[in-house]
mmCIF file of C-alpha atoms and ligand atoms in Angstrom:
data_model
loop_
_atom_site.group_PDB
_atom_site.id
_atom_site.type_symbol
_atom_site.label_atom_id
_atom_site.label_comp_id
_atom_site.label_asym_id
_atom_site.label_seq_id
_atom_site.Cartn_x
_atom_site.Cartn_y
_atom_site.Cartn_z
ATOM 1 C CA UNK A 1 56.223 101.859 102.167
ATOM 2 C CA UNK A 2 58.834 100.069 104.317
ATOM 3 C CA UNK A 3 57.500 97.794 107.045
ATOM 4 C CA UNK A 4 58.427 94.540 108.887
ATOM 5 C CA UNK A 5 56.716 92.329 106.376
ATOM 6 C CA UNK A 6 58.304 93.889 103.287
ATOM 7 C CA UNK A 7 61.753 93.216 104.773
ATOM 8 C CA UNK A 8 60.787 89.641 105.707
ATOM 9 C CA UNK A 9 59.534 89.076 102.175
ATOM 10 C CA UNK A 10 62.916 90.000 100.734
ATOM 11 C CA UNK A 11 64.524 87.582 103.155
ATOM 12 C CA UNK A 12 62.184 84.717 102.228
ATOM 13 C CA UNK A 13 62.462 85.164 98.504
ATOM 14 C CA UNK A 14 66.260 85.566 98.640
ATOM 15 C CA UNK A 15 66.739 82.381 100.716
ATOM 16 C CA UNK A 16 64.376 80.389 98.474
ATOM 17 C CA UNK A 17 66.089 81.528 95.298
ATOM 18 C CA UNK A 18 69.582 80.915 96.673
ATOM 19 C CA UNK A 19 68.731 77.308 97.503
ATOM 20 C CA UNK A 20 67.466 76.747 93.960
ATOM 21 C CA UNK A 21 70.612 77.914 92.152
ATOM 22 C CA UNK A 22 72.299 75.221 90.069
ATOM 23 C CA UNK A 23 75.755 76.659 89.520
ATOM 24 C CA UNK A 24 78.108 79.399 90.675
ATOM 25 C CA UNK A 25 77.236 81.689 87.718
ATOM 26 C CA UNK A 26 73.543 81.629 88.615
ATOM 27 C CA UNK A 27 74.415 82.331 92.222
ATOM 28 C CA UNK A 28 76.562 85.330 91.271
ATOM 29 C CA UNK A 29 73.718 86.814 89.193
ATOM 30 C CA UNK A 30 71.419 86.438 92.148
ATOM 31 C CA UNK A 31 73.941 88.068 94.447
ATOM 32 C CA UNK A 32 73.969 91.138 92.211
ATOM 33 C CA UNK A 33 70.143 91.239 92.306
ATOM 34 C CA UNK A 34 70.068 91.338 96.103
ATOM 35 C CA UNK A 35 73.380 92.722 97.260
ATOM 36 C CA UNK A 36 74.702 94.588 94.218
ATOM 37 C CA UNK A 37 74.892 98.394 93.805
ATOM 38 C CA UNK A 38 71.462 98.465 92.218
ATOM 39 C CA UNK A 39 70.131 95.588 94.281
ATOM 40 C CA UNK A 40 67.308 95.227 96.778
ATOM 41 C CA UNK A 41 69.397 96.222 99.775
ATOM 42 C CA UNK A 42 70.680 99.399 98.210
ATOM 43 C CA UNK A 43 67.036 100.328 97.527
ATOM 44 C CA UNK A 44 66.109 99.552 101.141
ATOM 45 C CA UNK A 45 68.940 101.707 102.464
ATOM 46 C CA UNK A 46 67.812 104.604 100.284
ATOM 47 C CA UNK A 47 64.286 104.261 101.656
ATOM 48 C CA UNK A 48 65.688 104.098 105.171
ATOM 49 C CA UNK A 49 67.286 107.496 104.651
ATOM 50 C CA UNK A 50 63.919 109.126 104.321
ATOM 51 C CA UNK A 51 62.529 107.765 107.625
ATOM 52 C CA UNK A 52 62.573 109.615 110.913
ATOM 53 C CA UNK A 53 65.217 108.803 113.576
ATOM 54 C CA UNK A 54 63.154 106.296 115.616
ATOM 55 C CA UNK A 55 62.080 104.295 112.599
ATOM 56 C CA UNK A 56 65.624 104.384 111.157
ATOM 57 C CA UNK A 57 66.822 102.674 114.328
ATOM 58 C CA UNK A 58 64.182 99.942 114.235
ATOM 59 C CA UNK A 59 64.296 99.185 110.525
ATOM 60 C CA UNK A 60 68.067 99.703 110.240
ATOM 61 C CA UNK A 61 68.671 96.955 112.787
ATOM 62 C CA UNK A 62 66.192 94.637 111.084
ATOM 63 C CA UNK A 63 67.738 95.236 107.641
ATOM 64 C CA UNK A 64 71.226 94.442 108.975
ATOM 65 C CA UNK A 65 70.104 91.148 110.493
ATOM 66 C CA UNK A 66 68.387 90.085 107.265
ATOM 67 C CA UNK A 67 71.335 91.168 105.143
ATOM 68 C CA UNK A 68 73.725 89.101 107.239
ATOM 69 C CA UNK A 69 71.498 86.048 106.976
ATOM 70 C CA UNK A 70 71.414 86.412 103.218
ATOM 71 C CA UNK A 71 75.187 86.924 102.913
ATOM 72 C CA UNK A 72 75.660 83.814 105.019
ATOM 73 C CA UNK A 73 73.281 81.813 102.806
ATOM 74 C CA UNK A 74 75.167 82.982 99.698
ATOM 75 C CA UNK A 75 78.495 81.873 101.180
ATOM 76 C CA UNK A 76 77.227 78.439 102.188
ATOM 77 C CA UNK A 77 75.615 77.840 98.810
ATOM 78 C CA UNK A 78 78.801 78.949 97.068
ATOM 79 C CA UNK A 79 80.803 76.264 98.880
ATOM 80 C CA UNK A 80 78.291 73.552 97.928
ATOM 81 C CA UNK A 81 78.168 74.575 94.274
ATOM 82 C CA UNK A 82 81.945 74.944 93.985
ATOM 83 C CA UNK A 83 82.436 71.444 95.414
ATOM 84 C CA UNK A 84 79.874 69.988 93.019
ATOM 85 C CA UNK A 85 81.527 71.715 90.093
ATOM 86 C CA UNK A 86 85.036 70.500 90.984
ATOM 87 C CA UNK A 87 83.766 66.957 91.477
ATOM 88 C CA UNK A 88 82.149 67.059 88.070
ATOM 89 C CA UNK A 89 85.357 68.381 86.567
ATOM 90 C CA UNK A 90 87.516 65.725 88.256
ATOM 91 C CA UNK A 91 85.172 62.997 87.055
ATOM 92 C CA UNK A 92 85.317 64.263 83.474
ATOM 93 C CA UNK A 93 89.106 64.662 83.573
ATOM 94 C CA UNK A 94 89.762 61.221 85.092
ATOM 95 C CA UNK A 95 91.910 59.026 82.879
ATOM 96 C CA UNK A 96 91.063 55.329 82.850
ATOM 97 C CA UNK A 97 94.413 53.567 82.888
ATOM 98 C CA UNK A 98 93.019 50.036 83.238
ATOM 99 C CA UNK A 99 93.397 47.557 80.426
ATOM 100 C CA UNK A 100 90.259 46.024 78.997
ATOM 101 C CA UNK A 101 89.619 42.469 80.186
ATOM 102 C CA UNK A 102 91.259 39.981 77.877
ATOM 103 C CA UNK A 103 88.773 37.982 75.922
ATOM 104 C CA UNK A 104 89.843 34.587 77.238
ATOM 105 C CA UNK A 105 88.841 35.539 80.785
ATOM 106 C CA UNK A 106 85.116 35.787 81.417
ATOM 107 C CA UNK A 107 84.554 39.479 82.207
ATOM 108 C CA UNK A 108 82.663 39.106 85.470
ATOM 109 C CA UNK A 109 85.060 36.580 86.950
ATOM 110 C CA UNK A 110 86.856 38.002 89.952
ATOM 111 C CA UNK A 111 89.231 35.799 91.885
ATOM 112 C CA UNK A 112 88.836 34.819 95.517
ATOM 113 C CA UNK A 113 91.706 34.665 97.962
ATOM 114 C CA UNK A 114 93.078 31.212 98.646
ATOM 115 C CA UNK A 115 92.242 29.927 102.174
ATOM 116 C CA UNK A 116 95.954 30.037 103.041
ATOM 117 C CA UNK A 117 96.226 33.668 101.909
ATOM 118 C CA UNK A 118 93.053 34.615 103.772
ATOM 119 C CA UNK A 119 94.230 32.858 106.949
ATOM 120 C CA UNK A 120 97.733 34.278 106.891
ATOM 121 C CA UNK A 121 96.494 37.826 106.206
ATOM 122 C CA UNK A 122 94.152 37.497 109.163
ATOM 123 C CA UNK A 123 96.944 36.188 111.396
ATOM 124 C CA UNK A 124 99.252 38.971 110.283
ATOM 125 C CA UNK A 125 96.611 41.476 111.247
ATOM 126 C CA UNK A 126 96.185 39.915 114.698
ATOM 127 C CA UNK A 127 99.931 39.835 115.297
ATOM 128 C CA UNK A 128 100.466 43.369 113.988
ATOM 129 C CA UNK A 129 97.928 44.555 116.536
ATOM 130 C CA UNK A 130 100.084 42.888 119.206
ATOM 131 C CA UNK A 131 103.198 44.732 118.047
ATOM 132 C CA UNK A 132 104.726 42.081 115.763
ATOM 133 C CA UNK A 133 106.557 42.981 112.550
ATOM 134 C CA UNK A 134 105.800 40.990 109.390
ATOM 135 C CA UNK A 135 109.015 39.283 108.315
ATOM 136 C CA UNK A 136 110.021 37.325 105.235
ATOM 137 C CA UNK A 137 112.712 34.879 104.166
ATOM 138 C CA UNK A 138 113.751 32.808 101.146
ATOM 139 C CA UNK A 139 112.207 29.466 100.164
ATOM 140 C CA UNK A 140 115.541 28.158 98.919
ATOM 141 C CA UNK A 141 117.522 28.347 102.127
ATOM 142 C CA UNK A 142 121.079 27.644 103.200
ATOM 143 C CA UNK A 143 121.787 24.638 105.390
ATOM 144 C CA UNK A 144 123.123 27.124 107.933
ATOM 145 C CA UNK A 145 119.867 29.016 108.564
ATOM 146 C CA UNK A 146 117.533 26.038 108.095
ATOM 147 C CA UNK A 147 119.510 23.803 110.483
ATOM 148 C CA UNK A 148 122.883 24.846 111.891
ATOM 149 C CA UNK A 149 121.885 28.221 113.344
ATOM 150 C CA UNK A 150 118.866 26.444 114.858
ATOM 151 C CA UNK A 151 121.083 24.214 116.965
ATOM 152 C CA UNK A 152 121.126 21.366 114.455
ATOM 153 C CA UNK A 153 124.756 20.930 113.380
ATOM 154 C CA UNK A 154 125.575 18.829 110.314
ATOM 155 C CA UNK A 155 125.455 15.484 112.091
ATOM 156 C CA UNK A 156 122.579 16.211 114.452
ATOM 157 C CA UNK A 157 120.075 13.330 114.490
ATOM 158 C CA UNK A 158 117.107 15.737 114.757
ATOM 159 C CA UNK A 159 117.651 16.547 111.087
ATOM 160 C CA UNK A 160 116.213 13.122 110.321
ATOM 161 C CA UNK A 161 112.826 14.332 111.587
ATOM 162 C CA UNK A 162 112.601 16.528 108.530
ATOM 163 C CA UNK A 163 112.893 14.696 105.232
ATOM 164 C CA UNK A 164 114.686 17.343 103.327
ATOM 165 C CA UNK A 165 114.743 18.288 99.645
ATOM 166 C CA UNK A 166 118.203 19.494 98.600
ATOM 167 C CA UNK A 167 119.176 21.541 95.575
ATOM 168 C CA UNK A 168 122.176 20.531 93.458
ATOM 169 C CA UNK A 169 124.199 23.395 94.904
ATOM 170 C CA UNK A 170 123.768 22.083 98.460
ATOM 171 C CA UNK A 171 121.041 24.459 99.576
ATOM 172 C CA UNK A 172 117.775 23.150 100.977
ATOM 173 C CA UNK A 173 114.173 23.840 100.111
ATOM 174 C CA UNK A 174 113.266 25.485 103.419
ATOM 175 C CA UNK A 175 111.923 22.710 105.675
ATOM 176 C CA UNK A 176 110.620 25.153 108.276
ATOM 177 C CA UNK A 177 109.938 28.860 108.573
ATOM 178 C CA UNK A 178 112.084 28.664 111.730
ATOM 179 C CA UNK A 179 114.953 29.535 109.376
ATOM 180 C CA UNK A 180 113.589 33.092 109.457
ATOM 181 C CA UNK A 181 114.084 33.115 113.244
ATOM 182 C CA UNK A 182 117.778 32.482 112.774
ATOM 183 C CA UNK A 183 118.030 35.216 110.133
ATOM 184 C CA UNK A 184 116.259 37.813 112.253
ATOM 185 C CA UNK A 185 118.110 36.933 115.458
ATOM 186 C CA UNK A 186 121.262 37.716 113.552
ATOM 187 C CA UNK A 187 120.078 40.958 112.003
ATOM 188 C CA UNK A 188 117.652 42.589 114.487
ATOM 189 C CA UNK A 189 118.561 44.411 117.653
ATOM 190 C CA UNK A 190 116.434 43.048 120.527
ATOM 191 C CA UNK A 191 113.816 43.535 121.800
ATOM 192 C CA UNK A 192 111.752 42.580 118.745
ATOM 193 C CA UNK A 193 108.690 40.595 117.677
ATOM 194 C CA UNK A 194 108.300 39.049 114.248
ATOM 195 C CA UNK A 195 105.942 36.734 112.408
ATOM 196 C CA UNK A 196 106.608 35.167 109.053
ATOM 197 C CA UNK A 197 104.165 33.123 106.990
ATOM 198 C CA UNK A 198 105.650 30.976 104.272
ATOM 199 C CA UNK A 199 105.845 27.850 102.209
ATOM 200 C CA UNK A 200 107.923 24.916 103.394
ATOM 201 C CA UNK A 201 108.954 21.723 101.660
ATOM 202 C CA UNK A 202 109.683 18.204 102.797
ATOM 203 C CA UNK A 203 110.170 14.906 101.069
ATOM 204 C CA UNK A 204 106.976 13.607 102.688
ATOM 205 C CA UNK A 205 104.791 10.643 101.965
ATOM 206 C CA UNK A 206 101.445 12.161 101.025
ATOM 207 C CA UNK A 207 98.392 11.496 103.177
ATOM 208 C CA UNK A 208 95.343 13.511 104.277
ATOM 209 C CA UNK A 209 97.430 15.753 106.549
ATOM 210 C CA UNK A 210 100.877 15.647 104.912
ATOM 211 C CA UNK A 211 102.275 16.911 101.655
ATOM 212 C CA UNK A 212 105.653 17.812 100.101
ATOM 213 C CA UNK A 213 104.519 21.450 100.249
ATOM 214 C CA UNK A 214 102.797 23.110 103.164
ATOM 215 C CA UNK A 215 102.608 26.445 104.933
ATOM 216 C CA UNK A 216 103.697 27.546 108.356
ATOM 217 C CA UNK A 217 103.640 30.757 110.273
ATOM 218 C CA UNK A 218 106.601 31.346 112.442
ATOM 219 C CA UNK A 219 106.616 33.769 115.311
ATOM 220 C CA UNK A 220 109.298 34.976 117.666
ATOM 221 C CA UNK A 221 109.417 37.427 120.517
ATOM 222 C CA UNK A 222 112.747 38.421 122.045
ATOM 223 C CA UNK A 223 112.890 40.554 125.144
ATOM 224 C CA UNK A 224 114.040 40.502 128.772
ATOM 225 C CA UNK A 225 112.539 38.108 131.353
ATOM 226 C CA UNK A 226 110.328 36.228 128.877
ATOM 227 C CA UNK A 227 108.576 33.199 130.408
ATOM 228 C CA UNK A 228 106.253 30.342 129.371
ATOM 229 C CA UNK A 229 103.460 32.487 130.847
ATOM 230 C CA UNK A 230 104.028 35.085 128.107
ATOM 231 C CA UNK A 231 104.089 32.383 125.452
ATOM 232 C CA UNK A 232 100.781 30.946 126.651
ATOM 233 C CA UNK A 233 99.140 34.344 126.834
ATOM 234 C CA UNK A 234 100.023 35.128 123.220
ATOM 235 C CA UNK A 235 99.027 31.688 121.944
ATOM 236 C CA UNK A 236 95.654 31.781 123.705
ATOM 237 C CA UNK A 237 94.940 35.297 122.441
ATOM 238 C CA UNK A 238 95.843 34.232 118.930
ATOM 239 C CA UNK A 239 93.529 31.189 118.990
ATOM 240 C CA UNK A 240 90.679 33.181 120.476
ATOM 241 C CA UNK A 241 91.001 35.849 117.782
ATOM 242 C CA UNK A 242 91.202 33.412 114.922
ATOM 243 C CA UNK A 243 88.390 31.064 115.985
ATOM 244 C CA UNK A 244 86.216 33.752 117.582
ATOM 245 C CA UNK A 245 85.912 31.969 120.918
ATOM 246 C CA UNK A 246 88.274 30.735 123.599
ATOM 247 C CA UNK A 247 89.769 27.364 122.580
ATOM 248 C CA UNK A 248 90.308 24.303 124.694
ATOM 249 C CA UNK A 249 94.033 23.610 124.516
ATOM 250 C CA UNK A 250 96.591 21.255 125.987
ATOM 251 C CA UNK A 251 100.335 21.524 126.285
ATOM 252 C CA UNK A 252 102.571 18.469 125.865
ATOM 253 C CA UNK A 253 106.347 18.322 126.022
ATOM 254 C CA UNK A 254 107.771 18.491 122.504
ATOM 255 C CA UNK A 255 111.318 18.236 121.270
ATOM 256 C CA UNK A 256 112.724 20.843 118.936
ATOM 257 C CA UNK A 257 116.455 21.571 119.125
ATOM 258 C CA UNK A 258 115.899 25.324 118.950
ATOM 259 C CA UNK A 259 113.665 25.653 122.018
ATOM 260 C CA UNK A 260 114.066 24.695 125.667
ATOM 261 C CA UNK A 261 111.570 23.849 127.065
ATOM 262 C CA UNK A 262 109.664 22.856 123.935
ATOM 263 C CA UNK A 263 105.944 22.099 123.657
ATOM 264 C CA UNK A 264 103.282 20.741 121.399
ATOM 265 C CA UNK A 265 100.165 22.840 121.801
ATOM 266 C CA UNK A 266 97.035 20.968 120.700
ATOM 267 C CA UNK A 267 93.508 22.263 120.268
ATOM 268 C CA UNK A 268 90.306 20.301 120.810
ATOM 269 C CA UNK A 269 88.711 20.181 117.382
ATOM 270 C CA UNK A 270 85.890 17.948 116.136
ATOM 271 C CA UNK A 271 86.032 15.648 119.186
ATOM 272 C CA UNK A 272 89.751 15.077 119.072
ATOM 273 C CA UNK A 273 93.065 16.763 119.846
ATOM 274 C CA UNK A 274 94.717 18.354 116.820
ATOM 275 C CA UNK A 275 98.409 19.190 116.908
ATOM 276 C CA UNK A 276 98.539 22.819 115.828
ATOM 277 C CA UNK A 277 101.126 24.942 117.520
ATOM 278 C CA UNK A 278 104.599 23.663 118.380
ATOM 279 C CA UNK A 279 106.338 26.265 120.505
ATOM 280 C CA UNK A 280 108.795 26.926 123.293
ATOM 281 C CA UNK A 281 111.354 29.247 124.809
ATOM 282 C CA UNK A 282 114.210 30.144 122.473
ATOM 283 C CA UNK A 283 117.241 27.924 123.198
ATOM 284 C CA UNK A 284 120.226 29.840 124.671
ATOM 285 C CA UNK A 285 122.428 28.353 121.964
ATOM 286 C CA UNK A 286 120.553 30.382 119.317
ATOM 287 C CA UNK A 287 121.389 33.599 121.141
ATOM 288 C CA UNK A 288 125.047 32.551 121.365
ATOM 289 C CA UNK A 289 125.058 31.740 117.673
ATOM 290 C CA UNK A 290 123.655 35.199 116.821
ATOM 291 C CA UNK A 291 126.181 36.955 119.098
ATOM 292 C CA UNK A 292 123.627 37.821 121.791
ATOM 293 C CA UNK A 293 123.965 37.147 125.503
ATOM 294 C CA UNK A 294 121.392 34.527 126.605
ATOM 295 C CA UNK A 295 121.646 35.791 130.197
ATOM 296 C CA UNK A 296 120.455 39.171 129.010
ATOM 297 C CA UNK A 297 117.865 38.131 126.400
ATOM 298 C CA UNK A 298 115.156 35.493 126.341
ATOM 299 C CA UNK A 299 112.324 34.779 123.977
ATOM 300 C CA UNK A 300 109.581 32.492 122.842
ATOM 301 C CA UNK A 301 108.927 31.040 119.411
ATOM 302 C CA UNK A 302 106.203 29.105 117.701
ATOM 303 C CA UNK A 303 105.621 27.447 114.347
ATOM 304 C CA UNK A 304 101.945 27.443 113.521
ATOM 305 C CA UNK A 305 100.768 24.858 111.005
ATOM 306 C CA UNK A 306 99.120 27.295 108.625
ATOM 307 C CA UNK A 307 97.866 24.632 106.212
ATOM 308 C CA UNK A 308 96.404 22.661 109.086
ATOM 309 C CA UNK A 309 94.776 25.758 110.549
ATOM 310 C CA UNK A 310 93.221 26.614 107.175
ATOM 311 C CA UNK A 311 91.945 23.024 106.941
ATOM 312 C CA UNK A 312 90.181 23.244 110.297
ATOM 313 C CA UNK A 313 88.758 26.701 109.598
ATOM 314 C CA UNK A 314 87.434 25.925 106.116
ATOM 315 C CA UNK A 315 86.640 22.231 106.653
ATOM 316 C CA UNK A 316 89.061 21.085 103.966
ATOM 317 C CA UNK A 317 89.332 17.275 104.177
ATOM 318 C CA UNK A 318 92.648 16.791 102.340
ATOM 319 C CA UNK A 319 95.766 18.937 102.680
ATOM 320 C CA UNK A 320 96.647 18.556 99.030
ATOM 321 C CA UNK A 321 93.491 20.369 97.912
ATOM 322 C CA UNK A 322 95.232 23.496 99.184
ATOM 323 C CA UNK A 323 98.042 23.017 96.655
ATOM 324 C CA UNK A 324 96.195 21.597 93.670
ATOM 325 C CA UNK A 325 95.282 24.926 92.009
ATOM 326 C CA UNK A 326 91.889 23.473 91.133
ATOM 327 C CA UNK A 327 89.523 26.365 90.440
ATOM 328 C CA UNK A 328 86.492 24.329 91.516
ATOM 329 C CA UNK A 329 88.078 24.196 94.980
ATOM 330 C CA UNK A 330 89.132 27.842 95.229
ATOM 331 C CA UNK A 331 85.821 29.198 93.970
ATOM 332 C CA UNK A 332 83.972 27.888 97.031
ATOM 333 C CA UNK A 333 85.606 30.455 99.288
ATOM 334 C CA UNK A 334 84.529 34.021 100.058
ATOM 335 C CA UNK A 335 85.558 36.534 97.446
ATOM 336 C CA UNK A 336 86.988 39.042 99.845
ATOM 337 C CA UNK A 337 89.755 38.948 102.374
ATOM 338 C CA UNK A 338 88.620 38.974 106.003
ATOM 339 C CA UNK A 339 88.585 42.526 107.397
HETATM 340 N N1 DAH B 401 109.854 24.330 112.828
HETATM 341 C C1 DAH B 401 109.153 23.310 113.566
HETATM 342 C C2 DAH B 401 108.650 22.255 112.596
HETATM 343 O O1 DAH B 401 108.445 22.502 111.491
HETATM 344 C C3 DAH B 401 108.007 23.883 114.305
HETATM 345 C C4 DAH B 401 108.388 24.726 115.469
HETATM 346 C C5 DAH B 401 108.510 24.173 116.718
HETATM 347 C C6 DAH B 401 108.654 26.065 115.319
HETATM 348 C C7 DAH B 401 108.842 24.921 117.810
HETATM 349 C C8 DAH B 401 108.981 26.840 116.408
HETATM 350 C C9 DAH B 401 109.078 26.261 117.641
HETATM 351 O O2 DAH B 401 109.235 28.147 116.310
HETATM 352 O O3 DAH B 401 109.418 27.036 118.696
HETATM 353 O O4 DAH B 401 108.441 21.163 112.925
#
């Protein structure tokens, strides 16, 4: 005899069984049991036919609500099972294209990023967030981009400040990433912002802070009405991001032929001033050289000592450790790149 509780029982057992199905085939069988032509609901509807009008109304409505709940439960379960089945299939069809580890490398040995790589990736991320494009340039550079286009003609005495390594063909091992400034001034349409991390070379006497090979990060912003205020804002933001807290800085006049005015920006580190960020406003002559009007465009530039920054961040006592490729040194650093 049909009553409230017999309909509720069908609902309870259907929902319980649906949730226990393990695959789409099982679910389909169950659907036939409840909703098929010979299923529970067809039987209920037949029984309903024999009731009087009042009861038909009451039980008919109840049956419809329960039926909809069950159809809904079937649909939801079907989605879950289908997803599980496709995931299983994808996993079984996945082709492993990796090569087995070669026997001369210990299997569990993963590399760690070099402090210079970690630092420059972090800086690139900071500058990208401030709208800078990541630029690149060659390590074997022409005299033109390394010096002449930076306001250092062939006989300019400022060249003596950089003890240069020349190649036999008359090119130079890039003495400064500033060469990239000259290249981009020539090829980009202002306004633009670039940073470029890279290796530089000088015929240096080696001491704790100097080496024939070192890394810099060059930055340049070209726009209209650029002032020293903008330069300072960007430099302070950069230092705060990289060290995590605001840094005590000082600005001294500095001479670089490609900026006017030029500065040495020092940070207070370990109870002393460390020279870290030479910078300035792009010299009008560079705009002339690149065919741009210096009355229309201005800019600032900086050349961050990347090796020196890595030394202060990772407490590396000698610059040359950064270039020695000694695994005992590299292995001390975190295995992952900073996020
Ligand atoms: N290239 C300079 C050097 O190696 C550093 C430098 C100074 C870069 C001032 C700049 C700058 O971009 O504006 O000594």
